[in-house]
PDB file of N, CA and C in Angstrom:
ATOM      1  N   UNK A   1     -28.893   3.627  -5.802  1.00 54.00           N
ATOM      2  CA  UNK A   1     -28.120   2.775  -6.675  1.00 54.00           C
ATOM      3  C   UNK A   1     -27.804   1.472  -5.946  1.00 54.00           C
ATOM      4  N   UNK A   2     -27.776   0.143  -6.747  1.00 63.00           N
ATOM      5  CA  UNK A   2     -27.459  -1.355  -6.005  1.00 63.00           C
ATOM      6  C   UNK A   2     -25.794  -0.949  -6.230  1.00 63.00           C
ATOM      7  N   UNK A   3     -25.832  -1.563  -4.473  1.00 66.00           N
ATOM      8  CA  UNK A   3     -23.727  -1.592  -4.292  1.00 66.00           C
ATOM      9  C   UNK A   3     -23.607  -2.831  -4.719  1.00 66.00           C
ATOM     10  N   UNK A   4     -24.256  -4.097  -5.553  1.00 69.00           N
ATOM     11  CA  UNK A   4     -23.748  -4.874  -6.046  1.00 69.00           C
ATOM     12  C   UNK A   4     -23.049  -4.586  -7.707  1.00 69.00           C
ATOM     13  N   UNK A   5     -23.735  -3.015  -7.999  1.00 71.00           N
ATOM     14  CA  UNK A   5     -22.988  -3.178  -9.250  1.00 71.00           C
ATOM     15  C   UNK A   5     -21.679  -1.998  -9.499  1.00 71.00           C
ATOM     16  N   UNK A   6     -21.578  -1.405  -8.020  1.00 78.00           N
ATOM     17  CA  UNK A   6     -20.831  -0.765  -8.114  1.00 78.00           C
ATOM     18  C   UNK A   6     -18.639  -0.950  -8.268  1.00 78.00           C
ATOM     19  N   UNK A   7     -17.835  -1.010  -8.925  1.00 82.00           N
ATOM     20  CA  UNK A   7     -16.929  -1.144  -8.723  1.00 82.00           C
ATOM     21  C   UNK A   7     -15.891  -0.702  -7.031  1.00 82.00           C
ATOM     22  N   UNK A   8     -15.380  -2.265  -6.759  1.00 89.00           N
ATOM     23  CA  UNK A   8     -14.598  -2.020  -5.666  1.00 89.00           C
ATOM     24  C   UNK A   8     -13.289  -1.810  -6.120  1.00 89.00           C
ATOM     25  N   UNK A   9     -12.682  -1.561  -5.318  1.00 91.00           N
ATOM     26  CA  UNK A   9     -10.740  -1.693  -5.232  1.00 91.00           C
ATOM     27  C   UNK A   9     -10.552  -2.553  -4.277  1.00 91.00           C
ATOM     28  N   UNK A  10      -9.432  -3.301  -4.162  1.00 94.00           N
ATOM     29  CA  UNK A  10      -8.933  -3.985  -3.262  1.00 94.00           C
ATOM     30  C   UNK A  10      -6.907  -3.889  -3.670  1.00 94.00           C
ATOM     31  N   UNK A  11      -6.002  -3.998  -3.042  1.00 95.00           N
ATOM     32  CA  UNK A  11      -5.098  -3.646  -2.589  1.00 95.00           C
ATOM     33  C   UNK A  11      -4.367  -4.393  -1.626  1.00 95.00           C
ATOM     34  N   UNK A  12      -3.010  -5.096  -2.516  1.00 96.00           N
ATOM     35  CA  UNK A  12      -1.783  -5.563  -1.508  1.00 96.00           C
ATOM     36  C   UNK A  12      -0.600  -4.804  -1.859  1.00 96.00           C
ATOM     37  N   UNK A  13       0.319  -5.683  -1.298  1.00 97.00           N
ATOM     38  CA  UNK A  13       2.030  -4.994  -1.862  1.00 97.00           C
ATOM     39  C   UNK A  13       2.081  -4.949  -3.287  1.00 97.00           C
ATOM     40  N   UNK A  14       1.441  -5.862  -3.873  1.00 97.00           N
ATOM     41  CA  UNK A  14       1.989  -5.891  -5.693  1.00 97.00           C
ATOM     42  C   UNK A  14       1.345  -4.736  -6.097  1.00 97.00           C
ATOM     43  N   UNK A  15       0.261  -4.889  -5.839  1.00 97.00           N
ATOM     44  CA  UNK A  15      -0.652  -3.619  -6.628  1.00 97.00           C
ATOM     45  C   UNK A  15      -2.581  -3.484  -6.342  1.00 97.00           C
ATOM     46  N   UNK A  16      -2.702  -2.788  -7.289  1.00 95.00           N
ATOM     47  CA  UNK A  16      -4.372  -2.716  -6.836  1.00 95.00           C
ATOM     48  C   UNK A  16      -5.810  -3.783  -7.853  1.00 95.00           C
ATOM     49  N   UNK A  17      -6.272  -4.079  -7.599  1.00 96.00           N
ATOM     50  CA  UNK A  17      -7.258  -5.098  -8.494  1.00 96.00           C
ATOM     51  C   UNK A  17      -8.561  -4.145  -8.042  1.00 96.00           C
ATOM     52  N   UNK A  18      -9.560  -3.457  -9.629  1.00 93.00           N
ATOM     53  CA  UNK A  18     -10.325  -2.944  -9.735  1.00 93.00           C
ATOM     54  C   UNK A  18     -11.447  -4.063 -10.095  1.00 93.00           C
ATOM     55  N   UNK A  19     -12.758  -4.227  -9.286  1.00 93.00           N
ATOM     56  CA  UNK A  19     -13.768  -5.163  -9.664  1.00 93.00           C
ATOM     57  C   UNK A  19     -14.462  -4.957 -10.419  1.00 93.00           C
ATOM     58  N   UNK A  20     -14.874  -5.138 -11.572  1.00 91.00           N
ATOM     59  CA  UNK A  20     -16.254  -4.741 -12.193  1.00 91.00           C
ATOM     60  C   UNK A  20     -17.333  -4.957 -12.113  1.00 91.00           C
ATOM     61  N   UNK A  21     -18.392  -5.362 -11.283  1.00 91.00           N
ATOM     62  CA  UNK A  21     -19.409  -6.445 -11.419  1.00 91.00           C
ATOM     63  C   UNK A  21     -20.026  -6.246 -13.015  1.00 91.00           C
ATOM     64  N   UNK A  22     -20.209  -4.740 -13.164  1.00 89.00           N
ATOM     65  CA  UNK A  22     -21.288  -4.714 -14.657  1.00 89.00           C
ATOM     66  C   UNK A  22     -20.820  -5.276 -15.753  1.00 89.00           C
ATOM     67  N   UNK A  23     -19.491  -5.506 -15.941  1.00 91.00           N
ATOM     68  CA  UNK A  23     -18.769  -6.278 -17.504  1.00 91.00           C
ATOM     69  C   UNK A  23     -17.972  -7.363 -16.562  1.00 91.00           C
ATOM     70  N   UNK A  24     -18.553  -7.834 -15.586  1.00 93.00           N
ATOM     71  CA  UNK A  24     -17.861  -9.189 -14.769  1.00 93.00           C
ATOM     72  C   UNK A  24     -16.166  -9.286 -15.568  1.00 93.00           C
ATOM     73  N   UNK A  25     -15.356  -8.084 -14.932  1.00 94.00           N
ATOM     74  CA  UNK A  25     -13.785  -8.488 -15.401  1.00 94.00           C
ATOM     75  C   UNK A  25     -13.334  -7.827 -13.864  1.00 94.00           C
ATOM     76  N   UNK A  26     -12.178  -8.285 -13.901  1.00 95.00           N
ATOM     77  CA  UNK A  26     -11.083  -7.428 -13.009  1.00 95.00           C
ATOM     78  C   UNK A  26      -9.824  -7.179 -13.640  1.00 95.00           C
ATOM     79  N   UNK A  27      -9.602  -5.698 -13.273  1.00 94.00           N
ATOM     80  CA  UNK A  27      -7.944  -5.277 -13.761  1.00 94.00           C
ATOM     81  C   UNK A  27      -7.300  -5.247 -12.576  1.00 94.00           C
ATOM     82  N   UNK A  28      -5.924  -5.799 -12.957  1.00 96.00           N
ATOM     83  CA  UNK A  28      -4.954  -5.705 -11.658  1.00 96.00           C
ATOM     84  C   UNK A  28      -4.456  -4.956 -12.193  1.00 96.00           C
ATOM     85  N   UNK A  29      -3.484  -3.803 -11.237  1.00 95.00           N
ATOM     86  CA  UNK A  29      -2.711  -2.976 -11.829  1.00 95.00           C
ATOM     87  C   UNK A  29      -1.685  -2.919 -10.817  1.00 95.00           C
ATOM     88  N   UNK A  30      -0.277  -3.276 -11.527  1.00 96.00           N
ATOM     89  CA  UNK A  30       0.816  -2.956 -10.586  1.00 96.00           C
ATOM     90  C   UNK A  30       1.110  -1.705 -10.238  1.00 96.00           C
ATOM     91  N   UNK A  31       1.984  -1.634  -8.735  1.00 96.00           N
ATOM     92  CA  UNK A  31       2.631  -0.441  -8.316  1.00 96.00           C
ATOM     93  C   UNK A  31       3.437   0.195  -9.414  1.00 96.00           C
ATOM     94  N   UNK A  32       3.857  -0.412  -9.799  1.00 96.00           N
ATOM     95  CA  UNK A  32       5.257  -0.127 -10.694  1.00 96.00           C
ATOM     96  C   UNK A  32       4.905   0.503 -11.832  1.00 96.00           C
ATOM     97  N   UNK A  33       3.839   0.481 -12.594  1.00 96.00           N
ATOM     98  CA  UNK A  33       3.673   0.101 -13.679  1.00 96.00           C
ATOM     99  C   UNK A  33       2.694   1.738 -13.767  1.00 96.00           C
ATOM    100  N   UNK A  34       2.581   2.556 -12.315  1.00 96.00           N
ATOM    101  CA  UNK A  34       1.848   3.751 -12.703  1.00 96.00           C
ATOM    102  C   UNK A  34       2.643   4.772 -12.786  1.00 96.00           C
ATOM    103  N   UNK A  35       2.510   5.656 -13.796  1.00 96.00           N
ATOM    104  CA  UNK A  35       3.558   6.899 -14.156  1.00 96.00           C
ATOM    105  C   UNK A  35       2.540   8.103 -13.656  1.00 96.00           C
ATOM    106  N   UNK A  36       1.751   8.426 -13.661  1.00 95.00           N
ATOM    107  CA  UNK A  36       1.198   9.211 -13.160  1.00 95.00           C
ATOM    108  C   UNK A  36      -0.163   9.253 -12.153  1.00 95.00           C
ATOM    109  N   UNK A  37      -0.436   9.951 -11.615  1.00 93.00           N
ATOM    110  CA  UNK A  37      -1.708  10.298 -10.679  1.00 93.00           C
ATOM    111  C   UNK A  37      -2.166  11.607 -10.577  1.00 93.00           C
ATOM    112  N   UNK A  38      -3.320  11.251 -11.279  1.00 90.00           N
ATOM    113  CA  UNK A  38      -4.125  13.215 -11.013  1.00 90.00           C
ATOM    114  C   UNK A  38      -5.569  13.073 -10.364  1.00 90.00           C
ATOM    115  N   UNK A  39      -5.548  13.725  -8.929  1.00 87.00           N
ATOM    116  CA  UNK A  39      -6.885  13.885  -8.289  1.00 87.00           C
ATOM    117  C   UNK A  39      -7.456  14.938  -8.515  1.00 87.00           C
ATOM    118  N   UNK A  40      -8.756  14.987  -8.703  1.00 79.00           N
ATOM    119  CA  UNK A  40      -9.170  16.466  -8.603  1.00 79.00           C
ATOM    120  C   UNK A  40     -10.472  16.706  -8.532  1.00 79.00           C
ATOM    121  N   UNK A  41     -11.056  17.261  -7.762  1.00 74.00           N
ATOM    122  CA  UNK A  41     -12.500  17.438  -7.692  1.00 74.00           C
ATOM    123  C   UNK A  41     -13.175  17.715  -8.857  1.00 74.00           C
ATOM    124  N   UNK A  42     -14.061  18.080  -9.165  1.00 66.00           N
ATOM    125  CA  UNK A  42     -15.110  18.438 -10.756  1.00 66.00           C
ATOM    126  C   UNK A  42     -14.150  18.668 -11.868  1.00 66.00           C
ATOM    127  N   UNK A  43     -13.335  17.311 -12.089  1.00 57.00           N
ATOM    128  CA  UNK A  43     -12.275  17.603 -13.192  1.00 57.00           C
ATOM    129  C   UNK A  43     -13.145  17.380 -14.835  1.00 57.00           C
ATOM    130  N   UNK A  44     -14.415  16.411 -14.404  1.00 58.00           N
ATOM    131  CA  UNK A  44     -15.535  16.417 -15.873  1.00 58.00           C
ATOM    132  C   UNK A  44     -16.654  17.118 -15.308  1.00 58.00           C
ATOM    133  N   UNK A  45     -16.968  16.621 -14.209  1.00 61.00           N
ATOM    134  CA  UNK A  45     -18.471  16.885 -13.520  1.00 61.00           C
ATOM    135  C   UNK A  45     -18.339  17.698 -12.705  1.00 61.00           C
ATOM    136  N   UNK A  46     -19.599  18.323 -12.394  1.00 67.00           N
ATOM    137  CA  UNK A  46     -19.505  19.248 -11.060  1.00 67.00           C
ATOM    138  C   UNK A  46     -20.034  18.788  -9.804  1.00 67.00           C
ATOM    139  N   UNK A  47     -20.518  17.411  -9.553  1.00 71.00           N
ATOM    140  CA  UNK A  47     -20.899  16.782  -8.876  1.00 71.00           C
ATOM    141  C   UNK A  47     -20.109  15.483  -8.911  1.00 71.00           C
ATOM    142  N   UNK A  48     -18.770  15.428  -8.349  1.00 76.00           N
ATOM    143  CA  UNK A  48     -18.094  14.357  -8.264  1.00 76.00           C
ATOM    144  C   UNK A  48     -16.225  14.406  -8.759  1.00 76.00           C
ATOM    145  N   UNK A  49     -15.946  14.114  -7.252  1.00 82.00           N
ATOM    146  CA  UNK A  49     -13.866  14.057  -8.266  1.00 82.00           C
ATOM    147  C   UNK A  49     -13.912  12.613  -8.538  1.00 82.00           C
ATOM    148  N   UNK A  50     -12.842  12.484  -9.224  1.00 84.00           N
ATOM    149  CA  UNK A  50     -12.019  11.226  -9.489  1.00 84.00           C
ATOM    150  C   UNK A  50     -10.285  11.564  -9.631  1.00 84.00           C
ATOM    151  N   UNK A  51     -10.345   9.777  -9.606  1.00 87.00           N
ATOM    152  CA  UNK A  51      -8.839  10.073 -10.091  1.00 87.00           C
ATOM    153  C   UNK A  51      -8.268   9.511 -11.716  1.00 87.00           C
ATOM    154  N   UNK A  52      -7.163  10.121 -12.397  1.00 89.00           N
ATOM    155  CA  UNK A  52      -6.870   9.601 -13.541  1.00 89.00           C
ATOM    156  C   UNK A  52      -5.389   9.137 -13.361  1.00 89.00           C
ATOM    157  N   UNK A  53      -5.688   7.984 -13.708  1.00 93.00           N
ATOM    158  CA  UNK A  53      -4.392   6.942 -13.469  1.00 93.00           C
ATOM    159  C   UNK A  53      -3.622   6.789 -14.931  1.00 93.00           C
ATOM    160  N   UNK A  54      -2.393   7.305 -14.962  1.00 96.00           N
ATOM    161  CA  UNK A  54      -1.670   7.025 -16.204  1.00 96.00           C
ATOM    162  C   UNK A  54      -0.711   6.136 -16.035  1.00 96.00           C
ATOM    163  N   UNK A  55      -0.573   5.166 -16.856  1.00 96.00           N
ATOM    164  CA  UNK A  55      -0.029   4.135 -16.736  1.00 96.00           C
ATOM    165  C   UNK A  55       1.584   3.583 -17.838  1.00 96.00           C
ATOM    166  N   UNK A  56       2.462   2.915 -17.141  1.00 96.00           N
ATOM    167  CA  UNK A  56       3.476   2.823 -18.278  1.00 96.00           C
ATOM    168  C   UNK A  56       2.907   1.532 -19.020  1.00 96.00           C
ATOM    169  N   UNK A  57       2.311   0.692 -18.530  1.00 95.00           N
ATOM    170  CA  UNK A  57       1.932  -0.535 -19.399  1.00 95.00           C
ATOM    171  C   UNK A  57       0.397  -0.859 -19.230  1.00 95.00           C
ATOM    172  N   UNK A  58      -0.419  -1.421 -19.932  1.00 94.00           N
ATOM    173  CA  UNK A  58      -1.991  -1.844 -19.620  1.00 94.00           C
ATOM    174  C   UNK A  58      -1.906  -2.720 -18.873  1.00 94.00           C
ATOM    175  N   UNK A  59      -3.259  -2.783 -17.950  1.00 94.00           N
ATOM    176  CA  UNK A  59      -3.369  -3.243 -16.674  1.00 94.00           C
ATOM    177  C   UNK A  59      -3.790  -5.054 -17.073  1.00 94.00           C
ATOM    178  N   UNK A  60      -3.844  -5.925 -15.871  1.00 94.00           N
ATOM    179  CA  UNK A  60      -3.903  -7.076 -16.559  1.00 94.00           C
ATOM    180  C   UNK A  60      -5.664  -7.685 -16.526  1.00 94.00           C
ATOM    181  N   UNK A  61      -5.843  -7.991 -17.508  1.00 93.00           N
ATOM    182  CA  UNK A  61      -7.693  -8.079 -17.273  1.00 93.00           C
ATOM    183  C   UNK A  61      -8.392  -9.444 -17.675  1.00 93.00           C
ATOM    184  N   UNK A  62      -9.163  -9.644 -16.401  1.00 94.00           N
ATOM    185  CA  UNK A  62      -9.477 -11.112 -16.402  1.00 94.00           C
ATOM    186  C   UNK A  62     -11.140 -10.619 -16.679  1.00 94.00           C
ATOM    187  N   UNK A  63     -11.270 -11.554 -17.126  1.00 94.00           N
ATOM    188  CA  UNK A  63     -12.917 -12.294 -17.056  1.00 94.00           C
ATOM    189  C   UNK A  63     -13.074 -13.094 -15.771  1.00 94.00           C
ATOM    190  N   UNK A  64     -14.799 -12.992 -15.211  1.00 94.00           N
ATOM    191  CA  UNK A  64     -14.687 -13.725 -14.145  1.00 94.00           C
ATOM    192  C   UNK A  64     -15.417 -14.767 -14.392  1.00 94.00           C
ATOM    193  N   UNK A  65     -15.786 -16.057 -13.667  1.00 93.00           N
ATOM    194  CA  UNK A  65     -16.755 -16.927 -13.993  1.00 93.00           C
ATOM    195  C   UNK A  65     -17.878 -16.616 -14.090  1.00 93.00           C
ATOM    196  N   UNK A  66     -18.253 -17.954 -14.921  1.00 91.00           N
ATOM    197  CA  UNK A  66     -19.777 -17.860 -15.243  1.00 91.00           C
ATOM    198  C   UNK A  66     -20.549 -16.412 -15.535  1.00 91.00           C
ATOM    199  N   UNK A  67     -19.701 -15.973 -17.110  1.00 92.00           N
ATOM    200  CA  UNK A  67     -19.942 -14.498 -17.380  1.00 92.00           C
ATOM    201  C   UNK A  67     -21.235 -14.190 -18.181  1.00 92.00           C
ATOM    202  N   UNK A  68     -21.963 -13.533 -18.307  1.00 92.00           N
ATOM    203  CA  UNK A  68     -23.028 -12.883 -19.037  1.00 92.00           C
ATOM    204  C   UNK A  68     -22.493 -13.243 -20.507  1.00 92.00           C
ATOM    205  N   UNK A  69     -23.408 -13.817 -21.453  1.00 92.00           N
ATOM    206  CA  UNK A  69     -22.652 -13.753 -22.666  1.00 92.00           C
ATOM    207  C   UNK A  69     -22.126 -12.587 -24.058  1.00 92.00           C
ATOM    208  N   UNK A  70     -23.023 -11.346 -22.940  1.00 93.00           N
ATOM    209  CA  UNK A  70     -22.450 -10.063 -23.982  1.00 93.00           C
ATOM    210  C   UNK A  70     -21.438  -9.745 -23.430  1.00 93.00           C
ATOM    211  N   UNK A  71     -21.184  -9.796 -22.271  1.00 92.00           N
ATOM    212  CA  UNK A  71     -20.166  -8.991 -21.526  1.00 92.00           C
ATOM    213  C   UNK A  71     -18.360 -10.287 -21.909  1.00 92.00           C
ATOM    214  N   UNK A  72     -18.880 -11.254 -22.202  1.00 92.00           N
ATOM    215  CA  UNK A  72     -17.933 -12.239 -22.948  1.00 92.00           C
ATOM    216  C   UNK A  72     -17.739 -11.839 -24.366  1.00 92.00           C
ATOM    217  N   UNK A  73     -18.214 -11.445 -25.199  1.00 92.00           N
ATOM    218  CA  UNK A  73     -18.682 -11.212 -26.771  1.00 92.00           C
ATOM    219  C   UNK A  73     -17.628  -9.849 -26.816  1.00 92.00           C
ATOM    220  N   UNK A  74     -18.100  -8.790 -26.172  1.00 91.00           N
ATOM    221  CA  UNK A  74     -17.750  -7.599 -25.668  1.00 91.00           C
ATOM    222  C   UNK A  74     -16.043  -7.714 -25.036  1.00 91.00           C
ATOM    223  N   UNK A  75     -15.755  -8.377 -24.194  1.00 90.00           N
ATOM    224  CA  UNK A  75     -14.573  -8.400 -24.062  1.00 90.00           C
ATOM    225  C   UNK A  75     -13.229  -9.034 -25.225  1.00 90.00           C
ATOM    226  N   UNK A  76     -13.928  -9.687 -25.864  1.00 89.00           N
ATOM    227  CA  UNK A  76     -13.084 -10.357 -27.225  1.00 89.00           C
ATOM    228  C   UNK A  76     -12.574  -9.026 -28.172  1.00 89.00           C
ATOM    229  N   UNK A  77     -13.634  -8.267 -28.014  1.00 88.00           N
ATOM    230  CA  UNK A  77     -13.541  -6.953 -29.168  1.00 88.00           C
ATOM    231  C   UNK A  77     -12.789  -5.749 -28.517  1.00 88.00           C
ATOM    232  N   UNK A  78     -13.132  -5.343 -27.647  1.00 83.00           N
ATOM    233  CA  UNK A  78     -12.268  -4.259 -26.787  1.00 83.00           C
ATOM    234  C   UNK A  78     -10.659  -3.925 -26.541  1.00 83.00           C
ATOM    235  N   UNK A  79     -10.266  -3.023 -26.757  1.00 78.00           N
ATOM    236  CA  UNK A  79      -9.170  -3.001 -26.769  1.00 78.00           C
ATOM    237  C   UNK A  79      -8.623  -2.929 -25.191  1.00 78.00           C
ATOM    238  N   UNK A  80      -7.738  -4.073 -25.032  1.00 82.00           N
ATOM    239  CA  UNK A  80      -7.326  -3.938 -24.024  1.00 82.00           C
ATOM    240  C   UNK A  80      -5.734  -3.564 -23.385  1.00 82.00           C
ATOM    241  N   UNK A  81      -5.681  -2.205 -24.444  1.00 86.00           N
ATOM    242  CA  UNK A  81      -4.092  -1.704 -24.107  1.00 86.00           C
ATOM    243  C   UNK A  81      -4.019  -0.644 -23.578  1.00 86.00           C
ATOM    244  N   UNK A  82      -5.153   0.152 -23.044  1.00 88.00           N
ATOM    245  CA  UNK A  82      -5.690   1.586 -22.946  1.00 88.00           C
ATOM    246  C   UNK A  82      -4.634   1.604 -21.450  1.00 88.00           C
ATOM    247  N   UNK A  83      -3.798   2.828 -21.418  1.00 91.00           N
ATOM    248  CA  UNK A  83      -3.023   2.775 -19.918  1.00 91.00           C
ATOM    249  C   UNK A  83      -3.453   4.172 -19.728  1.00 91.00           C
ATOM    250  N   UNK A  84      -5.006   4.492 -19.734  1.00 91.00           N
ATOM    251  CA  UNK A  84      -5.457   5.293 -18.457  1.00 91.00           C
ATOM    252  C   UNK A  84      -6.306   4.861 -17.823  1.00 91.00           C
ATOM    253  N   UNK A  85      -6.804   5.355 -16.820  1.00 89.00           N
ATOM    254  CA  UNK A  85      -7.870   4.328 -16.252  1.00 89.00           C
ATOM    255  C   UNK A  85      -8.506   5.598 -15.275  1.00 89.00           C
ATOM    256  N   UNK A  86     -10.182   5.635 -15.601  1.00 85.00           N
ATOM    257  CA  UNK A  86     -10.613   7.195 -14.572  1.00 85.00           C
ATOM    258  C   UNK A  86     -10.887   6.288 -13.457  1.00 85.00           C
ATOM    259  N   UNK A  87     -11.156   6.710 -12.505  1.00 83.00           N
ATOM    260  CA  UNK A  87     -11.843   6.031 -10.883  1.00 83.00           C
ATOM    261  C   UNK A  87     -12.682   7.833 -10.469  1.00 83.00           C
ATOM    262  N   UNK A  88     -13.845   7.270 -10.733  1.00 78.00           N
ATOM    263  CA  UNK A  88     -15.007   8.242  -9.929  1.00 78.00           C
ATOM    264  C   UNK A  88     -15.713   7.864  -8.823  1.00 78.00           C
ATOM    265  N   UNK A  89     -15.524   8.979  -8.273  1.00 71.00           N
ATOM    266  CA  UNK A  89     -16.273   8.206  -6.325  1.00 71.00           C
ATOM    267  C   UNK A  89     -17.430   8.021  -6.808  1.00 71.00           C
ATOM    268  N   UNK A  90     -18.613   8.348  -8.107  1.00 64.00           N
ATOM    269  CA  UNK A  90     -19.813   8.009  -8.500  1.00 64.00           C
ATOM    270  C   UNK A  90     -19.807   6.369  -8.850  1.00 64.00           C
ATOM    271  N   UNK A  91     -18.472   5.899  -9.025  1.00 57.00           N
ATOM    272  CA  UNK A  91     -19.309   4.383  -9.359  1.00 57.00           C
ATOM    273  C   UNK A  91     -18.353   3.219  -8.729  1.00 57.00           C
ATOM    274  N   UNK A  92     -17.548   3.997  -7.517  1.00 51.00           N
ATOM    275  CA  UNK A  92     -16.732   2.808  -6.817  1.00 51.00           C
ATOM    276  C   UNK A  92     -17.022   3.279  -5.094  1.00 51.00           C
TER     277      UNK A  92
END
């Protein structure tokens, strides 16, 4: 698999910013703002844990420059209030 299209994390005091390269956005997500955390090994798959992040408010989500124009089209339509968020070691 290319690690250019894989999602990073990055992490200060405020909170965590998830990268997307494949829909060129980033979500920041505050400390504050998570109500829950569940890790768990083969919680869908049997080849892979993640974690499920429950959230008291939706995370904040940017577009990045010079974006693909579906992945622009695509972000207009999407709902962007969803406060769970999975993280699988398969695609970060």
């Amino acid at each position: 698999m290319n690690h250019d299209r894989l999602r990073k994390i990055s992490f200060n005091d405020e909170g965590f910013t998830l990268d997307i390269p494949i829909l060129d956005e980033t979500h920041f997500i505050s400390w504050n703002s998570i109500d829950t955390i569940i890790y768990g090994p083969e919680i869908l798959y049997k080849d892979h844990s993640e974690f499920i992040i429950y959230l008291n408010r939706p995370p904040v989500i940017r577009l990045k420059e010079n974006v693909w124009w579906l992945n622009r089209w695509t972000f207009r339509i999407k709902n962007k209030k969803k406060r769970k968020i999975r993280i699988s070691d398969e695609w970060n």
